[in-house]
């Protein structure tokens, strides 16, 4: 049964099998393949995004394999058409989403019992599949509204009613549950607890490069009213056989499954409190079916758990309904961008009511799908020091800035380049200052190269002494090493902007499938040329899994990451001061090796982010070129060093100066003695190291 058509923002296909949702299509967004490219229909038109496909999608490790598309368009084309009959036993349709299951009550004969017939446990962890498998009665079909009904017999004696309602310009559809007693129902008997199963089979686009697969999210407010969020990835869900239960400890707001750009979420719709809210707990589970079994049959099945299908399951409170009482639980089922706030930037025929977006973000707290700290220790620490808030703020600023620039130039690629220039202009004063300081320091170090070589030769076996003497030499030559700390400050100032732009590019639905120059998708690698899936360790399908998966680069040759890393190398070469000792030589070599190694991880970065790094690197090189070279008077530096040496060699005059010189001399002598003592302790024992105490005492007296 179809809700909506191409004039709606959502097209929803319902089914009386389980009274659930068979398919959800987002009409304003295009579909993407496993390779991260546009998907086209047979007539050459872009295919609409099937967020919940509704049909089985067999999987193969080869990325060139795309699951067969099952055309359900006939049932979606006309919302007034009669319901289409489908044979579920023989079709390619998958299990429906958002079905209702229920748990056996304590007086249900199907409840688990021991040998004596006693009920095992206070609750049952496994719902009965009966309500999800049965055919529900279609009680009503109206434009934009469908009602399903079914009855549950002894010991429950209940009528269950599910109502789905869809408005044309919404990214959610309403889902209402009503439970009414039947004759024979009595309070205290057949206590009812139901479960809502979330979305199934959400596709992963750009499977070879993305770092965000299907992920489960649960949002709630704690007892203090603070927004909270829990996240579970497919791997942890698989190995734990389902996530931990998130129990009621506040008010639940949503349970969702999200991919990189889109989410499908169910949210209670009403002013619920902790006492009267419909859910007892929520947990995420791995979903297993015949199509999934094909995955497990592969050689790499034990290593590709991150690709498994998952869902969320919201479990209601225990309902002991009195005769004549009706229980109503109202929900919305949101299907749209993970970054809900981006709906505000849609214009023209795609524009969304700002009040509706506000409800998504605030009332249902769907903003926390993205605007929340990371789910680990560092994320909690960043949140505690308000760093996460700063990065979230900058991410939203970048979204707004890029949207504004796009409205001016009409190109998202040019918008990224203009944003880069604007960021650099904001930081031009501290950047130029730091560049000038680095250039001056490099020139000054070159003037004292002979003295540094002498110190290196003299103290090559004593690193501490060498460091102290180098510090003295730099001070005499007027070189302030502390000035380099400004570079760290500049990097710290840029980090929120860089991280904001990174997350912006990761979240933005506008960069997705957007072409620029030869790039087909700004949210994916540039994919300059297809080099196939036959290069060992580099592009073979099996290389994606296992301990050497970091070597896997994918089936495409990408040029932008190599250009970006080359610019990183040039920046490092021009800005790094010359080494003054062997340790610094080694450190700089290690940094070069690390830069080359980082190219492996940078290779699959989104093209839009590469454009930012390339423009940023070119700007920095140009900025350095335009800064005038510092003029260093080498003779003046040498005269200053000579004057300092003469002053150090001259005997101090005056009582205080002599006392200070003596104290300094004693301190240096004590330091040398301490170093000699440490050296003796570290030296191996002499051949006569096993002398008696009397022999050692005699040797010590002789030495004195």
XYZ file of C-alpha atoms in Angstrom:
704
model
C 0.000 0.000 0.000
C 1.592 3.267 -1.156
C 1.788 6.486 0.820
C 3.016 9.412 -1.254
C 4.265 9.869 -4.808
C 6.956 11.907 -6.577
C 5.381 15.159 -5.368
C 6.043 14.098 -1.755
C 9.422 14.329 -0.022
C 8.967 10.685 1.063
C 7.410 7.712 -0.682
C 6.485 4.980 1.788
C 5.398 1.481 0.814
C 3.479 -0.304 3.570
C 2.664 -3.997 3.787
C 0.016 -5.950 5.663
C 2.657 -8.583 6.396
C 3.354 -7.604 9.989
C 1.651 -4.262 9.362
C 5.077 -2.751 8.659
C 7.090 -0.572 6.301
C 8.355 -2.314 3.186
C 10.201 0.563 1.529
C 11.109 4.229 2.057
C 12.262 6.416 -0.854
C 13.631 9.964 -0.526
C 12.470 11.705 -3.685
C 14.721 14.778 -3.301
C 17.993 12.831 -3.147
C 19.731 10.509 -5.594
C 20.912 6.966 -4.997
C 24.616 6.072 -4.802
C 26.324 2.779 -5.607
C 28.815 0.752 -3.586
C 31.534 2.574 -5.530
C 30.170 5.960 -4.444
C 28.848 6.967 -7.850
C 25.475 8.066 -9.175
C 22.928 5.332 -9.949
C 20.753 5.736 -13.042
C 17.464 4.214 -14.145
C 17.051 2.438 -17.466
C 15.881 5.691 -19.066
C 19.049 7.513 -17.941
C 17.421 9.535 -15.152
C 19.006 9.588 -11.673
C 17.491 6.988 -9.415
C 15.848 8.259 -6.233
C 17.429 7.311 -2.915
C 16.053 4.041 -1.537
C 16.872 4.545 2.136
C 15.000 1.384 3.118
C 15.166 -0.689 -0.090
C 12.609 -3.309 0.907
C 14.176 -6.023 -1.220
C 17.039 -8.422 -0.565
C 20.468 -7.189 -1.599
C 22.933 -10.115 -1.955
C 26.519 -9.119 -1.228
C 29.808 -10.001 -2.907
C 33.297 -8.778 -2.001
C 33.855 -7.436 -5.527
C 32.898 -3.763 -5.567
C 32.046 -3.978 -9.247
C 29.082 -6.144 -8.193
C 25.946 -4.080 -7.591
C 22.852 -5.789 -6.112
C 19.983 -6.221 -8.525
C 17.381 -3.485 -8.347
C 13.845 -4.772 -7.710
C 11.403 -2.325 -9.271
C 8.562 -1.651 -6.833
C 7.621 1.530 -8.688
C 4.289 0.127 -9.791
C 2.997 -0.001 -6.240
C 4.386 3.426 -5.389
C 3.234 5.349 -8.438
C -0.383 5.954 -7.448
C -1.349 6.423 -3.773
C -5.031 5.986 -4.682
C -4.489 2.687 -6.472
C -5.729 -0.553 -5.006
C -3.240 -2.438 -2.820
C -0.885 -4.613 -4.835
C -0.720 -8.301 -3.939
C 2.740 -9.814 -3.551
C 3.751 -13.379 -2.827
C 6.278 -12.957 -0.009
C 7.287 -16.611 -0.064
C 8.605 -16.408 -3.621
C 9.445 -12.729 -4.162
C 12.737 -10.972 -3.575
C 11.253 -8.721 -0.919
C 13.056 -8.460 2.406
C 11.470 -8.511 5.836
C 9.533 -5.298 6.546
C 10.795 -2.628 8.936
C 9.020 -1.057 11.917
C 6.975 -4.158 12.684
C 5.618 -4.932 16.134
C 6.563 -8.052 18.112
C 5.464 -8.957 21.641
C 6.851 -10.804 24.653
C 5.054 -13.750 26.288
C 3.503 -12.806 29.615
C 3.982 -14.874 32.755
C 0.628 -16.594 32.198
C 1.340 -17.321 28.520
C 1.913 -21.067 27.912
C 4.751 -20.126 25.523
C 6.728 -18.511 28.336
C 9.967 -20.323 29.224
C 9.533 -22.620 32.250
C 11.611 -25.064 34.247
C 10.959 -28.772 34.840
C 8.456 -27.955 37.576
C 6.498 -25.605 35.325
C 7.716 -22.468 37.071
C 8.356 -19.368 34.951
C 12.054 -18.769 34.389
C 13.203 -15.227 35.156
C 11.312 -12.026 35.827
C 11.218 -11.039 32.158
C 11.701 -12.691 28.797
C 14.526 -11.475 26.536
C 13.129 -13.033 23.377
C 9.973 -11.679 21.724
C 7.597 -13.873 19.785
C 7.754 -13.417 15.995
C 4.013 -14.019 15.635
C 2.902 -10.394 15.107
C 5.690 -9.721 12.624
C 4.841 -12.755 10.487
C 1.065 -12.615 10.444
C -1.091 -10.815 7.905
C -2.743 -7.772 9.473
C -6.178 -6.569 8.430
C -6.245 -3.344 6.406
C -8.869 -1.456 8.415
C -8.743 1.787 6.453
C -7.058 3.318 3.397
C -7.283 7.057 2.806
C -5.007 9.489 0.936
C -1.942 9.791 3.154
C -3.325 7.481 5.866
C -3.459 3.698 6.359
C -4.711 1.714 9.375
C -3.806 -1.923 10.173
C -5.483 -4.050 12.834
C -5.067 -7.481 14.392
C -6.156 -9.339 17.505
C -4.188 -11.229 20.131
C -6.006 -14.070 21.863
C -5.633 -15.662 25.277
C -4.314 -14.749 27.733
C -4.176 -11.181 26.344
C -7.497 -10.605 24.548
C -6.380 -7.373 22.892
C -6.949 -5.486 19.669
C -3.830 -3.896 18.203
C -4.147 -0.980 15.789
C -1.281 0.678 13.855
C -1.909 3.923 11.963
C 0.534 5.412 9.427
C 0.087 9.007 8.220
C 2.244 10.921 5.705
C 2.180 14.625 4.786
C 3.608 15.802 1.428
C 6.388 18.106 2.679
C 7.584 16.157 5.720
C 10.652 13.989 6.213
C 8.765 11.871 8.728
C 5.555 9.916 8.813
C 3.377 9.488 11.879
C 3.072 6.058 13.459
C 0.422 5.549 16.161
C -0.122 2.400 18.246
C -3.450 1.737 19.961
C -4.145 -1.217 22.252
C -7.750 -1.974 23.298
C -9.088 -4.809 25.450
C -11.422 -7.423 23.967
C -14.198 -9.264 25.846
C -12.523 -11.748 28.177
C -9.641 -9.433 29.038
C -9.052 -8.872 32.750
C -6.585 -6.635 34.543
C -3.751 -8.668 36.062
C -3.874 -11.235 33.265
C -1.973 -11.163 29.976
C 0.255 -8.208 30.762
C 1.447 -6.966 27.367
C 4.907 -5.776 26.342
C 5.678 -4.997 22.706
C 8.797 -4.301 20.684
C 9.213 -2.054 17.634
C 11.887 -3.270 15.193
C 13.733 -0.429 13.461
C 14.909 -0.055 9.840
C 16.410 -2.997 7.951
C 18.845 -3.174 5.033
C 19.897 0.461 4.796
C 22.517 0.549 1.984
C 26.162 1.557 2.429
C 27.349 3.865 -0.319
C 31.019 4.205 -1.171
C 31.719 0.950 0.623
C 35.441 0.908 -0.302
C 36.356 4.337 1.100
C 33.823 5.259 3.757
C 34.708 5.010 7.438
C 31.064 5.291 8.535
C 28.974 2.167 8.117
C 25.580 1.360 9.585
C 25.588 2.675 13.136
C 22.988 2.497 15.901
C 22.110 5.665 17.836
C 19.927 6.118 20.901
C 19.157 9.577 22.261
C 17.602 10.507 25.592
C 17.591 13.164 28.304
C 18.923 12.192 31.712
C 17.283 13.013 35.034
C 18.860 16.489 34.944
C 17.432 17.155 31.477
C 20.824 16.972 29.737
C 20.901 15.490 26.237
C 22.642 12.134 26.075
C 23.512 9.800 23.206
C 24.740 6.214 22.867
C 26.445 4.839 19.750
C 27.103 1.233 18.717
C 28.923 0.099 15.563
C 28.202 -3.205 13.758
C 31.404 -4.896 14.918
C 30.732 -4.396 18.630
C 27.084 -5.358 18.166
C 28.136 -8.567 16.404
C 30.730 -9.642 18.957
C 28.495 -8.827 21.923
C 25.504 -10.549 20.277
C 23.632 -7.267 20.504
C 24.388 -4.052 22.312
C 23.847 -3.495 26.006
C 20.343 -2.462 26.996
C 19.936 1.270 27.434
C 17.443 1.342 30.312
C 15.090 4.070 31.289
C 17.053 6.695 33.240
C 15.397 9.797 31.880
C 13.251 10.346 28.803
C 13.925 8.539 25.523
C 13.921 10.751 22.408
C 14.833 8.461 19.510
C 16.328 5.173 18.348
C 17.979 5.279 14.928
C 20.197 3.565 12.404
C 22.417 5.940 10.457
C 24.887 5.749 7.598
C 27.332 8.495 6.649
C 24.702 10.892 5.296
C 21.227 9.588 6.175
C 19.305 8.155 9.110
C 16.046 6.370 9.793
C 14.798 6.972 13.325
C 11.719 6.324 15.444
C 10.918 8.933 18.094
C 8.131 9.128 20.696
C 5.816 11.985 19.744
C 4.376 13.672 22.807
C 5.232 15.443 26.030
C 6.247 12.250 27.778
C 7.873 12.187 31.193
C 10.059 9.464 32.669
C 7.006 8.042 34.413
C 4.636 7.774 31.429
C 7.004 7.354 28.462
C 6.285 4.317 26.268
C 9.745 2.674 26.265
C 11.358 0.573 28.961
C 14.685 0.119 27.157
C 16.346 0.141 23.736
C 19.065 -2.058 22.326
C 20.743 -2.600 18.955
C 20.909 -6.018 17.300
C 22.521 -7.655 14.299
C 19.934 -8.648 11.701
C 20.397 -12.014 10.035
C 18.589 -13.346 6.980
C 19.236 -15.488 3.895
C 21.053 -12.626 2.130
C 23.269 -12.211 5.170
C 24.037 -15.919 5.088
C 25.658 -15.362 1.698
C 28.084 -12.990 3.392
C 28.950 -15.534 6.060
C 29.683 -18.064 3.366
C 32.594 -15.973 2.120
C 36.193 -16.649 3.096
C 36.480 -13.302 4.890
C 33.210 -13.610 6.846
C 34.898 -13.430 10.247
C 36.645 -10.184 9.342
C 33.879 -8.162 7.708
C 31.542 -7.696 10.661
C 31.578 -3.937 10.042
C 29.409 -4.579 6.941
C 26.686 -6.516 8.778
C 23.145 -5.222 8.833
C 21.929 -3.896 12.183
C 18.767 -2.418 13.609
C 17.441 -0.886 16.834
C 14.683 -2.408 18.930
C 12.583 -0.269 21.275
C 10.830 -2.242 24.008
C 7.737 -0.851 25.699
C 6.925 -0.754 29.375
C 4.795 -3.602 30.726
C 1.162 -2.727 30.025
C -1.455 -4.100 32.416
C -4.551 -2.697 30.758
C -7.882 -2.440 32.559
C -11.147 -3.325 30.776
C -12.475 -0.305 28.894
C -9.045 1.389 28.888
C -7.203 2.230 25.656
C -3.442 2.730 25.508
C -2.133 5.083 22.812
C 1.531 5.580 21.960
C 2.374 8.131 19.282
C 5.591 8.140 17.273
C 7.194 9.765 14.268
C 9.509 7.852 11.936
C 12.098 10.257 10.537
C 13.892 9.459 7.272
C 16.325 12.093 6.106
C 19.801 13.609 6.465
C 21.907 12.687 9.484
C 22.692 16.400 9.796
C 19.074 17.445 10.308
C 19.874 21.171 10.280
C 20.899 20.978 6.617
C 17.215 20.687 5.700
C 17.076 24.462 6.255
C 19.424 25.020 3.319
C 17.149 23.281 0.805
C 15.573 25.877 -1.462
C 12.773 26.250 -3.973
C 10.583 23.191 -4.440
C 12.829 21.301 -2.003
C 12.391 23.844 0.841
C 11.360 22.459 4.241
C 9.276 24.317 6.814
C 11.776 25.867 9.316
C 9.430 25.065 12.219
C 9.454 21.396 11.237
C 13.267 21.387 11.154
C 13.260 23.043 14.590
C 11.037 20.254 15.925
C 13.367 17.601 14.493
C 16.365 19.253 16.116
C 14.960 20.296 19.492
C 11.729 18.452 20.288
C 12.979 15.055 19.121
C 16.656 15.967 19.707
C 17.706 14.513 16.352
C 20.433 17.183 16.215
C 22.481 14.941 18.523
C 22.784 12.379 15.727
C 25.771 14.485 14.635
C 26.189 17.383 17.093
C 27.564 15.375 19.985
C 30.975 14.371 21.264
C 32.655 11.130 20.212
C 31.734 7.979 22.185
C 35.094 7.341 23.855
C 37.395 8.744 26.571
C 38.906 11.481 24.414
C 35.448 12.552 23.285
C 34.246 12.808 26.890
C 37.392 14.742 27.838
C 36.900 17.108 24.872
C 33.324 17.634 25.997
C 34.399 18.337 29.587
C 36.731 21.162 28.486
C 34.121 22.491 25.966
C 36.353 21.624 23.007
C 33.558 19.517 21.490
C 31.176 22.492 21.722
C 33.689 24.700 19.905
C 34.171 22.132 17.110
C 30.388 21.630 16.759
C 29.916 25.402 16.566
C 32.627 25.732 13.904
C 31.126 22.807 11.941
C 27.761 24.573 11.823
C 29.469 27.853 10.877
C 31.203 26.057 7.990
C 27.899 24.603 6.803
C 26.346 28.092 6.806
C 29.371 29.715 5.157
C 29.583 27.120 2.412
C 25.846 27.383 1.803
C 26.087 31.181 1.521
C 29.034 31.023 -0.881
C 27.255 28.407 -2.987
C 24.279 30.744 -3.339
C 26.704 33.307 -4.809
C 28.883 31.188 -7.124
C 26.645 28.172 -7.812
C 29.466 25.620 -7.389
C 30.256 23.607 -4.282
C 33.850 23.055 -5.446
C 34.427 26.792 -5.827
C 32.704 27.323 -2.473
C 35.326 25.091 -0.804
C 38.131 27.047 -2.468
C 36.650 30.397 -1.427
C 36.154 29.116 2.123
C 39.825 28.116 2.219
C 40.912 31.590 1.109
C 38.630 33.213 3.697
C 40.045 31.024 6.470
C 43.580 31.893 5.414
C 42.753 35.617 5.288
C 41.376 35.442 8.841
C 44.684 33.914 10.001
C 46.998 35.935 7.751
C 48.475 38.146 10.493
C 49.629 35.364 12.865
C 50.532 33.175 9.875
C 52.798 35.793 8.266
C 54.376 36.531 11.627
C 55.136 32.862 12.229
C 56.494 32.418 8.707
C 58.796 35.429 9.209
C 60.007 34.089 12.566
C 60.789 30.683 11.039
C 62.665 32.236 8.119
C 64.682 34.484 10.445
C 65.556 31.564 12.703
C 66.727 29.483 9.754
C 68.966 32.322 8.577
C 70.383 32.890 12.084
C 71.172 29.201 12.555
C 73.122 29.222 9.294
C 75.341 32.048 10.609
C 76.413 30.055 13.677
C 76.825 26.738 11.854
C 80.625 26.563 12.570
C 80.076 27.011 16.323
C 77.307 24.402 16.308
C 79.616 21.939 14.554
C 82.288 22.545 17.197
C 79.815 21.891 20.002
C 78.582 18.751 18.240
C 82.142 17.418 18.001
C 83.017 18.393 21.573
C 79.902 17.058 23.330
C 78.800 14.272 20.978
C 78.824 11.756 23.841
C 76.944 13.959 26.316
C 73.511 15.005 25.076
C 72.590 17.003 28.194
C 75.779 19.051 28.070
C 75.312 19.578 24.326
C 71.764 20.868 24.832
C 72.884 23.291 27.533
C 75.747 24.642 25.456
C 73.513 25.013 22.394
C 70.991 26.972 24.463
C 73.772 29.281 25.650
C 75.000 29.738 22.082
C 71.514 30.566 20.796
C 71.057 33.099 23.587
C 74.379 34.796 22.808
C 73.498 34.920 19.091
C 70.084 36.443 19.819
C 68.089 33.398 18.628
C 64.839 32.942 20.572
C 63.767 29.300 20.356
C 60.602 30.125 22.281
C 59.404 32.053 19.223
C 58.669 28.694 17.575
C 55.948 28.123 20.144
C 53.908 30.594 18.139
C 53.588 27.897 15.481
C 51.887 25.609 17.990
C 49.536 28.444 18.940
C 48.711 29.068 15.285
C 47.996 25.366 14.760
C 45.788 25.363 17.867
C 43.845 28.345 16.502
C 43.315 26.585 13.180
C 42.294 23.209 14.611
C 38.618 24.057 15.338
C 38.320 25.497 11.821
C 40.029 22.503 10.203
C 38.003 20.019 12.241
C 34.819 21.981 11.565
C 35.468 21.862 7.816
C 36.377 18.153 7.991
C 33.140 17.223 9.756
C 31.224 19.570 7.463
C 32.483 17.691 4.413
C 31.773 14.358 6.119
C 28.178 15.322 6.930
C 27.102 17.504 4.016
C 24.387 16.070 1.805
C 25.254 18.794 -0.730
C 28.771 17.527 -1.514
C 27.401 14.026 -1.912
C 27.276 13.029 -5.630
C 28.199 16.607 -6.602
C 30.618 16.773 -9.581
C 33.524 19.231 -9.877
C 36.095 19.188 -12.681
C 36.812 15.464 -13.284
C 35.506 14.498 -9.846
C 32.097 12.824 -9.838
C 31.523 13.064 -6.090
C 33.040 15.728 -3.808
C 32.200 13.548 -0.795
C 34.272 10.647 -2.202
C 37.849 10.246 -3.501
C 38.405 11.860 -6.896
C 38.555 8.440 -8.657
C 40.633 9.689 -11.600
C 41.093 6.259 -13.206
C 39.871 2.696 -12.646
C 42.817 0.359 -12.115
C 40.704 -2.664 -11.301
C 40.425 -5.133 -8.447
C 43.383 -7.337 -9.336
C 46.395 -5.603 -7.727
C 47.561 -7.770 -4.774
C 47.210 -6.083 -1.373
C 46.193 -2.838 -3.096
C 42.841 -3.460 -4.756
C 41.924 -7.158 -4.531
C 38.602 -7.713 -2.706
C 40.209 -9.896 -0.032
C 42.652 -7.091 0.849
C 39.814 -5.097 2.388
C 39.745 -7.462 5.357
C 42.342 -8.677 7.795
C 45.511 -7.335 9.400
C 46.876 -5.796 6.172
C 43.700 -3.911 5.319
C 45.512 -0.590 5.856
C 47.350 -1.302 2.568
C 44.068 -1.496 0.667
C 43.684 1.581 -1.575
C 40.648 0.584 -3.587
C 39.934 0.013 -7.273
C 40.636 3.619 -8.347
C 43.748 5.730 -8.832
C 43.266 8.991 -6.941
C 45.484 11.948 -7.823
C 44.304 14.576 -5.319
C 45.635 12.837 -2.170
C 49.084 12.526 -3.772
C 49.049 16.220 -4.676
C 48.016 17.146 -1.131
C 50.731 15.012 0.489
C 53.339 16.476 -1.907
C 52.362 19.963 -0.747
C 52.639 18.806 2.877
C 56.190 17.685 2.119
C 57.121 21.020 0.524
C 55.685 22.929 3.469
C 57.644 20.754 5.873
C 60.834 21.212 3.874
C 60.569 25.001 3.696
C 59.375 25.679 7.239
C 61.515 23.234 9.222
C 64.733 24.815 10.598
C 68.030 23.098 9.748
C 69.055 20.394 12.243
C 71.662 21.325 14.820
C 72.568 17.837 16.040
C 72.276 14.192 15.093
C 69.087 13.722 17.084
C 67.301 16.468 15.161
C 68.531 14.937 11.888
C 66.960 11.637 12.923
C 63.739 13.348 14.028
C 63.362 15.152 10.712
C 63.962 11.927 8.798
C 61.301 10.205 10.897
C 58.848 13.013 10.142
C 59.424 12.522 6.417
C 58.883 8.784 6.721
C 55.706 9.356 8.742
C 54.461 11.774 6.096
C 54.972 9.135 3.408
C 53.249 6.519 5.582
C 50.324 8.877 6.267
C 49.702 9.021 2.510
C 48.245 5.485 2.822
C 45.576 6.701 5.239
C 45.038 9.944 3.331
C 44.541 8.171 0.006
C 40.790 7.627 0.416
C 39.970 11.086 1.798
C 37.041 12.910 0.190
C 37.892 15.014 -2.844
C 36.321 18.095 -1.272
C 38.669 17.867 1.689
C 41.640 17.346 -0.636
C 40.651 20.511 -2.508
C 40.803 22.374 0.792
C 44.243 20.999 1.674
C 45.658 21.720 -1.790
C 44.420 25.307 -1.871
C 45.611 25.793 1.713
C 49.063 24.402 0.886
C 49.419 26.551 -2.240
C 48.401 29.626 -0.242
C 51.025 28.891 2.433
C 53.780 28.425 -0.175
C 52.788 31.643 -1.960
C 52.629 33.495 1.341
C 56.122 32.323 2.230
C 57.385 33.354 -1.213
C 56.041 36.887 -0.800
C 57.550 37.410 2.654
C 60.867 39.283 2.223
C 63.923 37.285 3.169
C 65.372 38.372 6.522
C 68.607 40.299 6.410
C 71.036 38.893 8.940
C 74.314 40.720 9.629
C 76.624 37.735 10.004
C 79.539 39.927 11.118
C 77.388 41.432 13.863
C 76.413 37.970 15.083
C 80.057 36.862 15.176
C 81.072 40.080 16.987
C 78.319 39.456 19.549
C 79.563 35.918 20.110
C 83.157 37.127 20.467
C 82.102 39.844 22.904
C 80.180 37.325 24.983
C 83.196 35.004 25.000
C 85.526 37.815 26.147
C 83.059 38.808 28.839
C 82.842 35.203 30.009
C 86.648 34.807 30.053
C 87.267 38.117 31.853
C 87.747 37.984 35.606
C 84.800 39.473 37.459
C 85.309 42.771 39.281
C 83.561 43.707 42.482
C 82.710 41.653 45.530
C 79.224 40.526 44.390
C 80.378 39.566 40.900
C 83.204 37.467 42.301
C 80.851 35.716 44.741
C 78.398 34.921 41.949
C 81.194 33.616 39.713
C 82.494 31.385 42.524
C 79.015 30.025 43.188
C 78.542 29.303 39.499
C 81.907 27.541 39.344
C 81.025 25.382 42.370
C 77.666 24.469 40.854
C 79.307 23.412 37.598
C 81.885 21.352 39.515
C 79.136 19.622 41.516
C 77.219 18.911 38.335
C 80.295 17.344 36.727
C 80.916 15.217 39.826
C 77.291 14.079 39.768
C 77.569 13.116 36.107
C 80.831 11.241 36.773
C 79.157 9.355 39.625
C 76.254 8.345 37.364
C 78.745 7.258 34.702
C 80.659 5.090 37.191
C 77.420 3.446 38.325
C 76.461 2.697 34.761
C 79.924 1.320 33.827
C 80.419 -2.455 34.075
C 82.162 -3.770 37.204
C 85.946 -4.122 36.988
C 87.598 -7.475 37.147
C 88.315 -6.974 40.860
C 84.739 -5.963 41.502
C 84.418 -8.758 44.084
C 87.001 -7.277 46.531
C 86.377 -7.556 50.220
C 85.215 -4.551 52.229
C 88.705 -4.146 53.816
C 90.362 -4.192 50.368
C 87.954 -1.564 49.030
C 88.577 0.618 52.127
C 92.360 0.339 51.658
C 92.080 1.194 47.966
C 89.951 4.209 48.797
C 92.459 5.446 51.432
C 95.341 4.988 48.967
C 93.439 7.005 46.376
C 92.995 9.842 48.882
